[in-house]
PDB file of C-alpha atoms in Angstrom:
ATOM      1  CA  UNK W   2     134.563   1.206 122.510  1.00 90.00           C
ATOM      2  CA  UNK W   3     131.687  -1.217 122.796  1.00 93.00           C
ATOM      3  CA  UNK W   4     130.551  -0.482 119.250  1.00 94.00           C
ATOM      4  CA  UNK W   5     134.114  -0.772 117.968  1.00 94.00           C
ATOM      5  CA  UNK W   6     134.409  -4.236 119.484  1.00 95.00           C
ATOM      6  CA  UNK W   7     131.082  -5.269 118.010  1.00 95.00           C
ATOM      7  CA  UNK W   8     132.080  -3.951 114.584  1.00 95.00           C
ATOM      8  CA  UNK W   9     135.383  -5.789 114.594  1.00 95.00           C
ATOM      9  CA  UNK W  10     133.574  -8.979 115.546  1.00 95.00           C
ATOM     10  CA  UNK W  11     131.258  -8.557 112.566  1.00 95.00           C
ATOM     11  CA  UNK W  12     134.279  -8.326 110.272  1.00 95.00           C
ATOM     12  CA  UNK W  13     135.472 -11.792 111.252  1.00 93.00           C
ATOM     13  CA  UNK W  14     138.938 -12.582 109.940  1.00 91.00           C
ATOM     14  CA  UNK W  15     138.780  -9.398 107.858  1.00 93.00           C
ATOM     15  CA  UNK W  16     139.420  -7.561 111.140  1.00 94.00           C
ATOM     16  CA  UNK W  17     143.024  -8.531 110.480  1.00 93.00           C
ATOM     17  CA  UNK W  18     145.928  -8.784 112.850  1.00 93.00           C
ATOM     18  CA  UNK W  19     145.483  -5.233 114.104  1.00 95.00           C
ATOM     19  CA  UNK W  20     141.793  -5.754 114.834  1.00 95.00           C
ATOM     20  CA  UNK W  21     142.473  -8.997 116.683  1.00 95.00           C
ATOM     21  CA  UNK W  22     145.218  -7.324 118.721  1.00 95.00           C
ATOM     22  CA  UNK W  23     142.906  -4.404 119.593  1.00 96.00           C
ATOM     23  CA  UNK W  24     140.146  -6.782 120.669  1.00 96.00           C
ATOM     24  CA  UNK W  25     142.557  -8.755 122.819  1.00 95.00           C
ATOM     25  CA  UNK W  26     143.738  -5.559 124.490  1.00 96.00           C
ATOM     26  CA  UNK W  27     140.157  -4.441 125.142  1.00 96.00           C
ATOM     27  CA  UNK W  28     139.278  -7.874 126.512  1.00 96.00           C
ATOM     28  CA  UNK W  29     142.199  -7.817 128.930  1.00 96.00           C
ATOM     29  CA  UNK W  30     142.547  -4.179 129.882  1.00 96.00           C
ATOM     30  CA  UNK W  31     139.376  -2.159 129.398  1.00 97.00           C
ATOM     31  CA  UNK W  32     137.979  -0.929 132.723  1.00 97.00           C
ATOM     32  CA  UNK W  33     134.387  -1.236 131.477  1.00 97.00           C
ATOM     33  CA  UNK W  34     132.834  -4.692 131.920  1.00 97.00           C
ATOM     34  CA  UNK W  35     130.486  -4.211 128.952  1.00 96.00           C
ATOM     35  CA  UNK W  36     133.410  -3.421 126.652  1.00 96.00           C
ATOM     36  CA  UNK W  37     135.323  -6.476 127.899  1.00 97.00           C
ATOM     37  CA  UNK W  38     132.264  -8.669 127.371  1.00 97.00           C
ATOM     38  CA  UNK W  39     131.713  -7.406 123.823  1.00 96.00           C
ATOM     39  CA  UNK W  40     135.409  -7.778 123.073  1.00 96.00           C
ATOM     40  CA  UNK W  41     135.240 -11.399 124.211  1.00 96.00           C
ATOM     41  CA  UNK W  42     132.231 -12.054 121.952  1.00 97.00           C
ATOM     42  CA  UNK W  43     134.031 -10.364 119.067  1.00 97.00           C
ATOM     43  CA  UNK W  44     137.186 -12.420 119.674  1.00 96.00           C
ATOM     44  CA  UNK W  45     135.082 -15.578 119.536  1.00 96.00           C
ATOM     45  CA  UNK W  46     133.583 -14.455 116.222  1.00 96.00           C
ATOM     46  CA  UNK W  47     136.972 -13.503 114.769  1.00 96.00           C
ATOM     47  CA  UNK W  48     138.483 -16.828 115.876  1.00 96.00           C
ATOM     48  CA  UNK W  49     135.595 -18.842 114.375  1.00 96.00           C
ATOM     49  CA  UNK W  50     135.698 -16.914 111.092  1.00 96.00           C
ATOM     50  CA  UNK W  51     139.487 -17.252 110.879  1.00 96.00           C
ATOM     51  CA  UNK W  52     139.366 -20.996 111.453  1.00 95.00           C
ATOM     52  CA  UNK W  53     136.656 -21.354 108.806  1.00 96.00           C
ATOM     53  CA  UNK W  54     138.667 -19.295 106.306  1.00 96.00           C
ATOM     54  CA  UNK W  55     141.866 -21.223 107.029  1.00 96.00           C
ATOM     55  CA  UNK W  56     140.092 -24.545 106.430  1.00 94.00           C
ATOM     56  CA  UNK W  57     138.283 -23.332 103.309  1.00 95.00           C
ATOM     57  CA  UNK W  58     139.403 -23.504  99.699  1.00 93.00           C
ATOM     58  CA  UNK W  59     139.555 -19.709  99.482  1.00 94.00           C
ATOM     59  CA  UNK W  60     142.464 -17.919  97.849  1.00 95.00           C
ATOM     60  CA  UNK W  61     145.779 -18.549  99.586  1.00 95.00           C
ATOM     61  CA  UNK W  62     146.000 -14.887 100.654  1.00 95.00           C
ATOM     62  CA  UNK W  63     142.698 -15.197 102.527  1.00 96.00           C
ATOM     63  CA  UNK W  64     143.804 -18.409 104.224  1.00 96.00           C
ATOM     64  CA  UNK W  65     147.186 -16.926 105.110  1.00 96.00           C
ATOM     65  CA  UNK W  66     145.574 -13.822 106.540  1.00 96.00           C
ATOM     66  CA  UNK W  67     143.285 -16.013 108.644  1.00 96.00           C
ATOM     67  CA  UNK W  68     146.323 -17.848 110.020  1.00 96.00           C
ATOM     68  CA  UNK W  69     147.955 -14.542 110.940  1.00 96.00           C
ATOM     69  CA  UNK W  70     144.821 -13.416 112.775  1.00 96.00           C
ATOM     70  CA  UNK W  71     144.864 -16.612 114.844  1.00 96.00           C
ATOM     71  CA  UNK W  72     148.471 -15.870 115.751  1.00 93.00           C
ATOM     72  CA  UNK W  73     147.392 -12.644 117.444  1.00 92.00           C
ATOM     73  CA  UNK W  74     145.060 -14.402 119.896  1.00 92.00           C
ATOM     74  CA  UNK W  75     147.848 -15.466 122.255  1.00 84.00           C
ATOM     75  CA  UNK W  76     146.789 -17.659 125.158  1.00 87.00           C
ATOM     76  CA  UNK W  77     143.080 -17.484 124.281  1.00 91.00           C
ATOM     77  CA  UNK W  78     143.552 -18.985 120.823  1.00 90.00           C
ATOM     78  CA  UNK W  79     142.123 -22.364 121.852  1.00 91.00           C
ATOM     79  CA  UNK W  80     143.053 -25.905 120.918  1.00 92.00           C
ATOM     80  CA  UNK W  81     140.747 -26.036 117.881  1.00 93.00           C
ATOM     81  CA  UNK W  82     142.503 -23.041 116.338  1.00 94.00           C
ATOM     82  CA  UNK W  83     145.903 -24.536 117.120  1.00 94.00           C
ATOM     83  CA  UNK W  84     144.767 -27.728 115.383  1.00 94.00           C
ATOM     84  CA  UNK W  85     143.811 -25.682 112.317  1.00 95.00           C
ATOM     85  CA  UNK W  86     147.254 -24.033 112.310  1.00 96.00           C
ATOM     86  CA  UNK W  87     148.980 -27.400 112.710  1.00 95.00           C
ATOM     87  CA  UNK W  88     147.033 -28.854 109.782  1.00 94.00           C
ATOM     88  CA  UNK W  89     147.891 -25.822 107.668  1.00 95.00           C
ATOM     89  CA  UNK W  90     151.554 -26.223 108.612  1.00 94.00           C
ATOM     90  CA  UNK W  91     151.778 -29.912 107.831  1.00 94.00           C
ATOM     91  CA  UNK W  92     149.215 -30.543 105.089  1.00 94.00           C
ATOM     92  CA  UNK W  93     148.712 -27.312 103.148  1.00 94.00           C
ATOM     93  CA  UNK W  94     149.961 -27.435  99.558  1.00 94.00           C
ATOM     94  CA  UNK W  95     150.401 -23.674  99.233  1.00 95.00           C
ATOM     95  CA  UNK W  96     153.688 -22.470 100.713  1.00 95.00           C
ATOM     96  CA  UNK W  97     152.275 -18.982 101.399  1.00 96.00           C
ATOM     97  CA  UNK W  98     149.689 -20.454 103.764  1.00 97.00           C
ATOM     98  CA  UNK W  99     152.289 -22.726 105.404  1.00 96.00           C
ATOM     99  CA  UNK W 100     154.541 -19.707 105.921  1.00 96.00           C
ATOM    100  CA  UNK W 101     151.789 -17.708 107.611  1.00 96.00           C
ATOM    101  CA  UNK W 102     150.788 -20.697 109.787  1.00 96.00           C
ATOM    102  CA  UNK W 103     154.388 -21.165 110.947  1.00 95.00           C
ATOM    103  CA  UNK W 104     154.753 -17.457 111.712  1.00 95.00           C
ATOM    104  CA  UNK W 105     151.517 -17.534 113.677  1.00 94.00           C
ATOM    105  CA  UNK W 106     152.575 -20.484 115.780  1.00 92.00           C
ATOM    106  CA  UNK W 107     155.824 -18.648 116.458  1.00 91.00           C
ATOM    107  CA  UNK W 108     153.825 -15.659 117.742  1.00 91.00           C
ATOM    108  CA  UNK W 109     151.754 -17.968 119.933  1.00 92.00           C
ATOM    109  CA  UNK W 110     154.875 -19.388 121.544  1.00 90.00           C
ATOM    110  CA  UNK W 111     154.014 -21.596 124.531  1.00 91.00           C
ATOM    111  CA  UNK W 112     150.290 -21.143 123.840  1.00 90.00           C
ATOM    112  CA  UNK W 113     150.747 -23.425 120.800  1.00 90.00           C
ATOM    113  CA  UNK W 114     151.446 -26.243 123.244  1.00 91.00           C
ATOM    114  CA  UNK W 115     152.928 -29.648 122.529  1.00 93.00           C
ATOM    115  CA  UNK W 116     150.883 -30.062 119.358  1.00 92.00           C
ATOM    116  CA  UNK W 117     152.301 -26.829 117.943  1.00 91.00           C
ATOM    117  CA  UNK W 118     155.841 -27.682 119.014  1.00 92.00           C
ATOM    118  CA  UNK W 119     155.616 -31.093 117.337  1.00 94.00           C
ATOM    119  CA  UNK W 120     154.349 -29.511 114.109  1.00 94.00           C
ATOM    120  CA  UNK W 121     157.175 -26.967 114.170  1.00 93.00           C
ATOM    121  CA  UNK W 122     159.742 -29.737 114.649  1.00 94.00           C
ATOM    122  CA  UNK W 123     158.337 -31.731 111.719  1.00 94.00           C
ATOM    123  CA  UNK W 124     158.182 -28.657 109.492  1.00 94.00           C
ATOM    124  CA  UNK W 125     161.763 -27.690 110.347  1.00 93.00           C
ATOM    125  CA  UNK W 126     162.987 -31.048 109.088  1.00 94.00           C
ATOM    126  CA  UNK W 127     160.603 -32.040 106.309  1.00 93.00           C
ATOM    127  CA  UNK W 128     158.979 -28.992 104.695  1.00 93.00           C
ATOM    128  CA  UNK W 129     159.903 -28.399 101.067  1.00 94.00           C
ATOM    129  CA  UNK W 130     160.133 -24.616 101.588  1.00 93.00           C
ATOM    130  CA  UNK W 131     163.361 -23.325 103.127  1.00 94.00           C
ATOM    131  CA  UNK W 132     161.566 -20.326 104.659  1.00 93.00           C
ATOM    132  CA  UNK W 133     159.145 -22.629 106.504  1.00 93.00           C
ATOM    133  CA  UNK W 134     162.068 -24.759 107.724  1.00 93.00           C
ATOM    134  CA  UNK W 135     163.935 -21.690 108.908  1.00 93.00           C
ATOM    135  CA  UNK W 136     160.923 -20.154 110.700  1.00 90.00           C
ATOM    136  CA  UNK W 137     160.116 -23.447 112.397  1.00 86.00           C
TER     137      UNK W 137
END
């Protein structure tokens, strides 16, 4: 399990939603302290890689996938990642990325905080994409 956590961390945002969810579960529930420690390190790496991908000028699929990974991190997502999701929600030109950012903030729920709630309110009223408005 330790090596699995380390491997997922090396994948960064390519670990995907399932990898992020597995790391979060290992971090919270594994009885072995070493596994929990490695899962925490891997979560930090996945979060950093996902934020970098979301802020990059990569293909919209890559940026959208990065947003979805951040949505799996629940209450450990961190304010910097929430800021990246908010910026993607409010300033991203590509509707695919905005859609994934909105869905991710919805998964985060209260962990998105006031900043996330404000972005959702703005998107629900002003976004040009009906799907984004509806999800917000």
